[in-house]
Structure formats: C-alpha cells, structure tokens
Amino acid sequence: MKTGGIDSTQIQNMIAQLKAHAARPGLTPPVIKTEPAAAAPRVQFADALKSALDGVNASQVKAEDMSQKFALGDDSVSLSDMMIATQKASINFQATIQVRNKLVSAYHDIMNMQV
C-alpha cells in the first residue's frame, strides 16, 4: 500500500532496521546525568522592559542611519539591507505596541475587578 508516495513496506523495513540496530549487543543507551537545577537569577520586570525597549530603539536608530546613508549615496549600504533593517524596526515597534496594548488591557481588567 502506498502512503503519500512512500510504500508502507519501506516504512516497516526502516522500523525493523532501527529496532535491530537498537538491539545490537554492546550498545548501551546514553546516560543522561541530571544535576540539581541552579536557581535562576531574578529578573526585575522594569529591567526586562527597559532592555526590550532599548533593543527596539536600537533597531530603529540602525534603520534610520542606514536609510540616511543610502539616501546620501553611500555604497556600503545596499537597498535590500536598508529595507530589511527598516522592516525589522517596524516589526519590533509593532510588537512593542501590541505588548503595550495587552499591558493596558490587563491593567484595566485588574482595576475593574470587584474586591
């Protein structure tokens, strides 16, 4: 029987080969050593938000700089590089706006809760 261009007997043969390979003597399964997880460092919300906003700002500054260089005829900046940087900055900004909208919505939901 053919399934999506692959004969089911081929699939069965492959499974049999895998099982035979796994059952070969002398092969031992890998040992995974687990160590106690170290406590994750605490990250303050304000610090995380500031670093995210700094990243968005940096991408916008880079896009603006590349746009100015391209407009002035600088050969080190190609049109495609400038457009990619501009689109990245735009996507970063739109994502920031969406996060802001969610935070404002959550704030309003919390403020309207009955206590």
Tab-separated table of N, CA and C in Angstrom:
chain	number	residue	atom	x	y	z
A	1	MET	N	0.841	-1.172	0.000
A	1	MET	CA	0.000	0.000	0.000
A	1	MET	C	0.888	1.238	0.000
A	2	LYS	N	0.544	2.236	-0.816
A	2	LYS	CA	1.327	3.465	-0.902
A	2	LYS	C	0.694	4.538	-0.039
A	3	THR	N	1.513	5.190	0.751
A	3	THR	CA	1.040	6.253	1.612
A	3	THR	C	1.855	7.499	1.324
A	4	GLY	N	1.270	8.459	0.654
A	4	GLY	CA	1.954	9.720	0.389
A	4	GLY	C	3.227	9.540	-0.397
A	5	GLY	N	3.260	8.635	-1.353
A	5	GLY	CA	4.447	8.452	-2.174
A	5	GLY	C	5.459	7.490	-1.590
A	6	ILE	N	5.237	6.984	-0.382
A	6	ILE	CA	6.156	6.038	0.248
A	6	ILE	C	5.412	4.736	0.473
A	7	ASP	N	5.999	3.664	0.041
A	7	ASP	CA	5.401	2.344	0.201
A	7	ASP	C	5.459	1.960	1.677
A	8	SER	N	4.355	1.432	2.211
A	8	SER	CA	4.308	1.088	3.635
A	8	SER	C	5.302	-0.018	3.978
A	9	THR	N	5.642	-0.874	3.017
A	9	THR	CA	6.638	-1.910	3.307
A	9	THR	C	8.004	-1.288	3.548
A	10	GLN	N	8.289	-0.168	2.872
A	10	GLN	CA	9.553	0.532	3.118
A	10	GLN	C	9.592	1.084	4.536
A	11	ILE	N	8.468	1.592	4.974
A	11	ILE	CA	8.402	2.132	6.338
A	11	ILE	C	8.614	1.004	7.339
A	12	GLN	N	7.962	-0.142	7.111
A	12	GLN	CA	8.115	-1.276	8.016
A	12	GLN	C	9.556	-1.770	8.025
A	13	ASN	N	10.210	-1.789	6.855
A	13	ASN	CA	11.611	-2.203	6.783
A	13	ASN	C	12.509	-1.253	7.562
A	14	MET	N	12.233	0.035	7.456
A	14	MET	CA	13.038	1.021	8.189
A	14	MET	C	12.861	0.847	9.691
A	15	ILE	N	11.636	0.611	10.128
A	15	ILE	CA	11.380	0.410	11.563
A	15	ILE	C	12.099	-0.840	12.044
A	16	ALA	N	12.062	-1.906	11.243
A	16	ALA	CA	12.743	-3.146	11.617
A	16	ALA	C	14.247	-2.925	11.715
A	17	GLN	N	14.821	-2.136	10.791
A	17	GLN	CA	16.253	-1.842	10.837
A	17	GLN	C	16.602	-1.052	12.089
A	18	LEU	N	15.761	-0.083	12.433
A	18	LEU	CA	16.019	0.705	13.636
A	18	LEU	C	15.964	-0.170	14.890
A	19	LYS	N	14.976	-1.059	14.944
A	19	LYS	CA	14.861	-1.943	16.108
A	19	LYS	C	16.053	-2.886	16.191
A	20	ALA	N	16.491	-3.409	15.041
A	20	ALA	CA	17.636	-4.314	15.026
A	20	ALA	C	18.903	-3.592	15.458
A	21	HIS	N	19.052	-2.365	15.016
A	21	HIS	CA	20.223	-1.584	15.395
A	21	HIS	C	20.211	-1.279	16.892
A	22	ALA	N	19.041	-0.978	17.428
A	22	ALA	CA	18.933	-0.665	18.850
A	22	ALA	C	19.185	-1.899	19.708
A	23	ALA	N	18.882	-3.092	19.181
A	23	ALA	CA	19.025	-4.318	19.958
A	23	ALA	C	20.413	-4.930	19.846
A	24	ARG	N	21.303	-4.332	19.067
A	24	ARG	CA	22.647	-4.891	18.911
A	24	ARG	C	23.361	-4.932	20.249
A	25	PRO	N	24.087	-6.038	20.515
A	25	PRO	CA	24.827	-6.115	21.780
A	25	PRO	C	25.983	-5.116	21.773
A	26	GLY	N	26.306	-4.665	22.939
A	26	GLY	CA	27.413	-3.718	23.061
A	26	GLY	C	26.958	-2.271	22.997
A	27	LEU	N	25.735	-2.054	22.609
A	27	LEU	CA	25.222	-0.689	22.585
A	27	LEU	C	24.466	-0.422	23.873
A	28	THR	N	24.842	0.611	24.513
A	28	THR	CA	24.128	0.987	25.724
A	28	THR	C	23.492	2.340	25.482
A	29	PRO	N	22.342	2.540	26.018
A	29	PRO	CA	21.700	3.831	25.832
A	29	PRO	C	22.523	4.920	26.516
A	30	PRO	N	22.488	6.110	25.991
A	30	PRO	CA	23.255	7.192	26.611
A	30	PRO	C	22.739	7.490	28.012
A	31	VAL	N	23.669	7.777	28.874
A	31	VAL	CA	23.320	8.103	30.251
A	31	VAL	C	23.191	9.620	30.353
A	32	ILE	N	22.051	10.039	30.812
A	32	ILE	CA	21.811	11.466	30.974
A	32	ILE	C	21.972	11.792	32.442
A	33	LYS	N	22.956	12.614	32.714
A	33	LYS	CA	23.211	12.990	34.095
A	33	LYS	C	22.366	14.213	34.418
A	34	THR	N	21.659	14.098	35.492
A	34	THR	CA	20.858	15.241	35.920
A	34	THR	C	21.478	15.796	37.182
A	35	GLU	N	21.700	17.067	37.144
A	35	GLU	CA	22.237	17.756	38.304
A	35	GLU	C	21.150	18.665	38.847
A	36	PRO	N	21.213	18.962	40.112
A	36	PRO	CA	20.198	19.854	40.649
A	36	PRO	C	20.239	21.188	39.904
A	37	ALA	N	19.072	21.655	39.556
A	37	ALA	CA	18.983	22.905	38.801
A	37	ALA	C	19.375	24.073	39.691
A	38	ALA	N	20.223	24.900	39.149
A	38	ALA	CA	20.617	26.098	39.888
A	38	ALA	C	19.461	27.088	39.854
A	39	ALA	N	19.347	27.842	40.890
A	39	ALA	CA	18.284	28.832	40.953
A	39	ALA	C	18.495	29.867	39.855
A	40	ALA	N	17.446	30.124	39.120
A	40	ALA	CA	17.532	31.100	38.034
A	40	ALA	C	17.675	32.489	38.649
A	41	PRO	N	18.524	33.313	38.035
A	41	PRO	CA	18.674	34.659	38.590
A	41	PRO	C	17.371	35.434	38.455
A	42	ARG	N	17.094	36.228	39.439
A	42	ARG	CA	15.863	37.018	39.434
A	42	ARG	C	16.007	38.161	38.448
A	43	VAL	N	14.985	38.350	37.654
A	43	VAL	CA	14.960	39.440	36.688
A	43	VAL	C	13.804	40.355	37.059
A	44	GLN	N	14.128	41.595	37.242
A	44	GLN	CA	13.102	42.574	37.561
A	44	GLN	C	12.328	42.928	36.297
A	45	PHE	N	11.028	43.125	36.433
A	45	PHE	CA	10.188	43.447	35.284
A	45	PHE	C	10.639	44.749	34.636
A	46	ALA	N	10.957	45.723	35.449
A	46	ALA	CA	11.370	47.028	34.911
A	46	ALA	C	12.654	46.896	34.088
A	47	ASP	N	13.590	46.067	34.559
A	47	ASP	CA	14.844	45.871	33.822
A	47	ASP	C	14.594	45.163	32.495
A	48	ALA	N	13.723	44.148	32.515
A	48	ALA	CA	13.408	43.420	31.286
A	48	ALA	C	12.703	44.328	30.288
A	49	LEU	N	11.785	45.139	30.767
A	49	LEU	CA	11.065	46.068	29.896
A	49	LEU	C	12.007	47.108	29.313
A	50	LYS	N	12.907	47.636	30.146
A	50	LYS	CA	13.855	48.635	29.661
A	50	LYS	C	14.786	48.051	28.612
A	51	SER	N	15.272	46.829	28.829
A	51	SER	CA	16.175	46.228	27.843
A	51	SER	C	15.445	45.947	26.530
A	52	ALA	N	14.172	45.545	26.613
A	52	ALA	CA	13.392	45.314	25.393
A	52	ALA	C	13.170	46.619	24.637
A	53	LEU	N	12.844	47.672	25.360
A	53	LEU	CA	12.640	48.969	24.709
A	53	LEU	C	13.944	49.516	24.137
A	54	ASP	N	15.043	49.283	24.823
A	54	ASP	CA	16.347	49.692	24.286
A	54	ASP	C	16.661	48.952	22.990
A	55	GLY	N	16.297	47.674	22.917
A	55	GLY	CA	16.510	46.898	21.694
A	55	GLY	C	15.682	47.436	20.539
A	56	VAL	N	14.428	47.804	20.818
A	56	VAL	CA	13.572	48.377	19.781
A	56	VAL	C	14.145	49.709	19.318
A	57	ASN	N	14.582	50.516	20.268
A	57	ASN	CA	15.170	51.812	19.926
A	57	ASN	C	16.433	51.628	19.084
A	58	ALA	N	17.263	50.668	19.443
A	58	ALA	CA	18.496	50.424	18.695
A	58	ALA	C	18.192	50.008	17.258
A	59	SER	N	17.166	49.161	17.079
A	59	SER	CA	16.827	48.746	15.712
A	59	SER	C	16.287	49.918	14.904
A	60	GLN	N	15.553	50.823	15.547
A	60	GLN	CA	15.042	51.997	14.826
A	60	GLN	C	16.166	52.964	14.474
A	61	VAL	N	17.115	53.127	15.386
A	61	VAL	CA	18.257	54.010	15.109
A	61	VAL	C	19.095	53.437	13.970
A	62	LYS	N	19.311	52.124	13.984
A	62	LYS	CA	20.080	51.481	12.919
A	62	LYS	C	19.381	51.644	11.575
A	63	ALA	N	18.067	51.445	11.549
A	63	ALA	CA	17.314	51.585	10.303
A	63	ALA	C	17.374	53.023	9.796
A	64	GLU	N	17.242	53.984	10.685
A	64	GLU	CA	17.312	55.394	10.284
A	64	GLU	C	18.693	55.749	9.755
A	65	ASP	N	19.718	55.247	10.420
A	65	ASP	CA	21.091	55.500	9.978
A	65	ASP	C	21.343	54.902	8.593
A	66	MET	N	20.879	53.670	8.393
A	66	MET	CA	21.058	53.036	7.085
A	66	MET	C	20.271	53.768	6.008
A	67	SER	N	19.078	54.246	6.354
A	67	SER	CA	18.271	54.995	5.389
A	67	SER	C	18.971	56.285	4.974
A	68	GLN	N	19.543	56.983	5.941
A	68	GLN	CA	20.252	58.224	5.631
A	68	GLN	C	21.482	57.950	4.770
A	69	LYS	N	22.229	56.906	5.110
A	69	LYS	CA	23.413	56.568	4.318
A	69	LYS	C	23.024	56.211	2.893
A	70	PHE	N	21.945	55.438	2.745
A	70	PHE	CA	21.512	55.044	1.407
A	70	PHE	C	21.053	56.267	0.610
A	71	ALA	N	20.321	57.166	1.269
A	71	ALA	CA	19.827	58.364	0.590
A	71	ALA	C	20.973	59.268	0.157
A	72	LEU	N	22.073	59.267	0.908
A	72	LEU	CA	23.217	60.101	0.566
A	72	LEU	C	24.129	59.437	-0.461
A	73	GLY	N	23.787	58.209	-0.857
A	73	GLY	CA	24.554	57.537	-1.896
A	73	GLY	C	25.736	56.740	-1.395
A	74	ASP	N	25.751	56.378	-0.129
A	74	ASP	CA	26.838	55.575	0.429
A	74	ASP	C	26.791	54.177	-0.181
A	75	ASP	N	27.881	53.745	-0.800
A	75	ASP	CA	27.922	52.446	-1.464
A	75	ASP	C	28.005	51.272	-0.489
A	76	SER	N	28.284	51.535	0.793
A	76	SER	CA	28.392	50.451	1.761
A	76	SER	C	27.023	49.929	2.192
A	77	VAL	N	25.953	50.653	1.844
A	77	VAL	CA	24.600	50.256	2.227
A	77	VAL	C	23.803	49.954	0.963
A	78	SER	N	23.322	48.718	0.871
A	78	SER	CA	22.511	48.357	-0.286
A	78	SER	C	21.031	48.605	0.021
A	79	LEU	N	20.258	48.669	-1.023
A	79	LEU	CA	18.823	48.895	-0.865
A	79	LEU	C	18.191	47.755	-0.064
A	80	SER	N	18.586	46.522	-0.350
A	80	SER	CA	17.983	45.389	0.354
A	80	SER	C	18.333	45.407	1.844
A	81	ASP	N	19.584	45.749	2.183
A	81	ASP	CA	19.967	45.826	3.603
A	81	ASP	C	19.173	46.913	4.320
A	82	MET	N	19.010	48.047	3.642
A	82	MET	CA	18.261	49.150	4.240
A	82	MET	C	16.799	48.768	4.437
A	83	MET	N	16.206	48.108	3.450
A	83	MET	CA	14.805	47.708	3.560
A	83	MET	C	14.611	46.644	4.643
A	84	ILE	N	15.540	45.721	4.753
A	84	ILE	CA	15.446	44.688	5.794
A	84	ILE	C	15.533	45.319	7.180
A	85	ALA	N	16.475	46.238	7.357
A	85	ALA	CA	16.614	46.905	8.655
A	85	ALA	C	15.357	47.712	8.982
A	86	THR	N	14.782	48.360	7.977
A	86	THR	CA	13.569	49.148	8.189
A	86	THR	C	12.402	48.240	8.572
A	87	GLN	N	12.270	47.103	7.904
A	87	GLN	CA	11.184	46.171	8.220
A	87	GLN	C	11.362	45.556	9.607
A	88	LYS	N	12.609	45.231	9.974
A	88	LYS	CA	12.865	44.708	11.321
A	88	LYS	C	12.465	45.726	12.376
A	89	ALA	N	12.828	46.983	12.151
A	89	ALA	CA	12.470	48.035	13.101
A	89	ALA	C	10.960	48.182	13.187
A	90	SER	N	10.290	48.098	12.043
A	90	SER	CA	8.832	48.209	12.025
A	90	SER	C	8.180	47.063	12.781
A	91	ILE	N	8.664	45.851	12.556
A	91	ILE	CA	8.103	44.679	13.250
A	91	ILE	C	8.355	44.781	14.746
A	92	ASN	N	9.553	45.200	15.136
A	92	ASN	CA	9.853	45.376	16.562
A	92	ASN	C	8.925	46.403	17.193
A	93	PHE	N	8.688	47.498	16.480
A	93	PHE	CA	7.823	48.552	17.008
A	93	PHE	C	6.386	48.059	17.129
A	94	GLN	N	5.890	47.344	16.110
A	94	GLN	CA	4.529	46.818	16.164
A	94	GLN	C	4.361	45.820	17.307
A	95	ALA	N	5.377	44.990	17.530
A	95	ALA	CA	5.318	44.039	18.646
A	95	ALA	C	5.284	44.783	19.982
A	96	THR	N	6.044	45.861	20.080
A	96	THR	CA	6.043	46.668	21.297
A	96	THR	C	4.675	47.287	21.533
A	97	ILE	N	4.051	47.771	20.472
A	97	ILE	CA	2.710	48.348	20.591
A	97	ILE	C	1.714	47.291	21.065
A	98	GLN	N	1.819	46.073	20.534
A	98	GLN	CA	0.915	45.007	20.948
A	98	GLN	C	1.109	44.647	22.421
A	99	VAL	N	2.356	44.605	22.866
A	99	VAL	CA	2.631	44.323	24.280
A	99	VAL	C	2.064	45.435	25.152
A	100	ARG	N	2.264	46.673	24.719
A	100	ARG	CA	1.711	47.805	25.474
A	100	ARG	C	0.194	47.693	25.574
A	101	ASN	N	-0.463	47.365	24.458
A	101	ASN	CA	-1.921	47.243	24.469
A	101	ASN	C	-2.376	46.145	25.419
A	102	LYS	N	-1.654	45.022	25.440
A	102	LYS	CA	-2.009	43.935	26.356
A	102	LYS	C	-1.814	44.356	27.809
A	103	LEU	N	-0.742	45.090	28.079
A	103	LEU	CA	-0.497	45.549	29.450
A	103	LEU	C	-1.570	46.532	29.898
A	104	VAL	N	-1.956	47.435	29.031
A	104	VAL	CA	-3.009	48.399	29.370
A	104	VAL	C	-4.327	47.674	29.591
A	105	SER	N	-4.616	46.689	28.743
A	105	SER	CA	-5.844	45.911	28.897
A	105	SER	C	-5.838	45.158	30.222
A	106	ALA	N	-4.711	44.556	30.571
A	106	ALA	CA	-4.606	43.834	31.838
A	106	ALA	C	-4.764	44.796	33.018
A	107	TYR	N	-4.186	45.977	32.902
A	107	TYR	CA	-4.317	46.984	33.966
A	107	TYR	C	-5.784	47.358	34.153
A	108	HIS	N	-6.489	47.596	33.041
A	108	HIS	CA	-7.910	47.954	33.146
A	108	HIS	C	-8.726	46.804	33.731
A	109	ASP	N	-8.402	45.566	33.349
A	109	ASP	CA	-9.118	44.423	33.911
A	109	ASP	C	-8.901	44.315	35.413
A	110	ILE	N	-7.688	44.538	35.859
A	110	ILE	CA	-7.385	44.466	37.287
A	110	ILE	C	-8.073	45.591	38.031
A	111	MET	N	-8.055	46.782	37.459
A	111	MET	CA	-8.699	47.927	38.129
A	111	MET	C	-10.222	47.781	38.206
A	112	ASN	N	-10.809	47.053	37.275
A	112	ASN	CA	-12.275	46.882	37.269
A	112	ASN	C	-12.732	45.654	38.043
A	113	MET	N	-11.798	44.939	38.663
A	113	MET	CA	-12.185	43.751	39.441
A	113	MET	C	-12.928	44.162	40.698
A	114	GLN	N	-13.904	43.339	41.057
A	114	GLN	CA	-14.618	43.541	42.301
A	114	GLN	C	-13.794	42.942	43.434
A	115	VAL	N	-13.627	43.676	44.506
A	115	VAL	CA	-12.845	43.178	45.633
A	115	VAL	C	-13.739	42.667	46.719
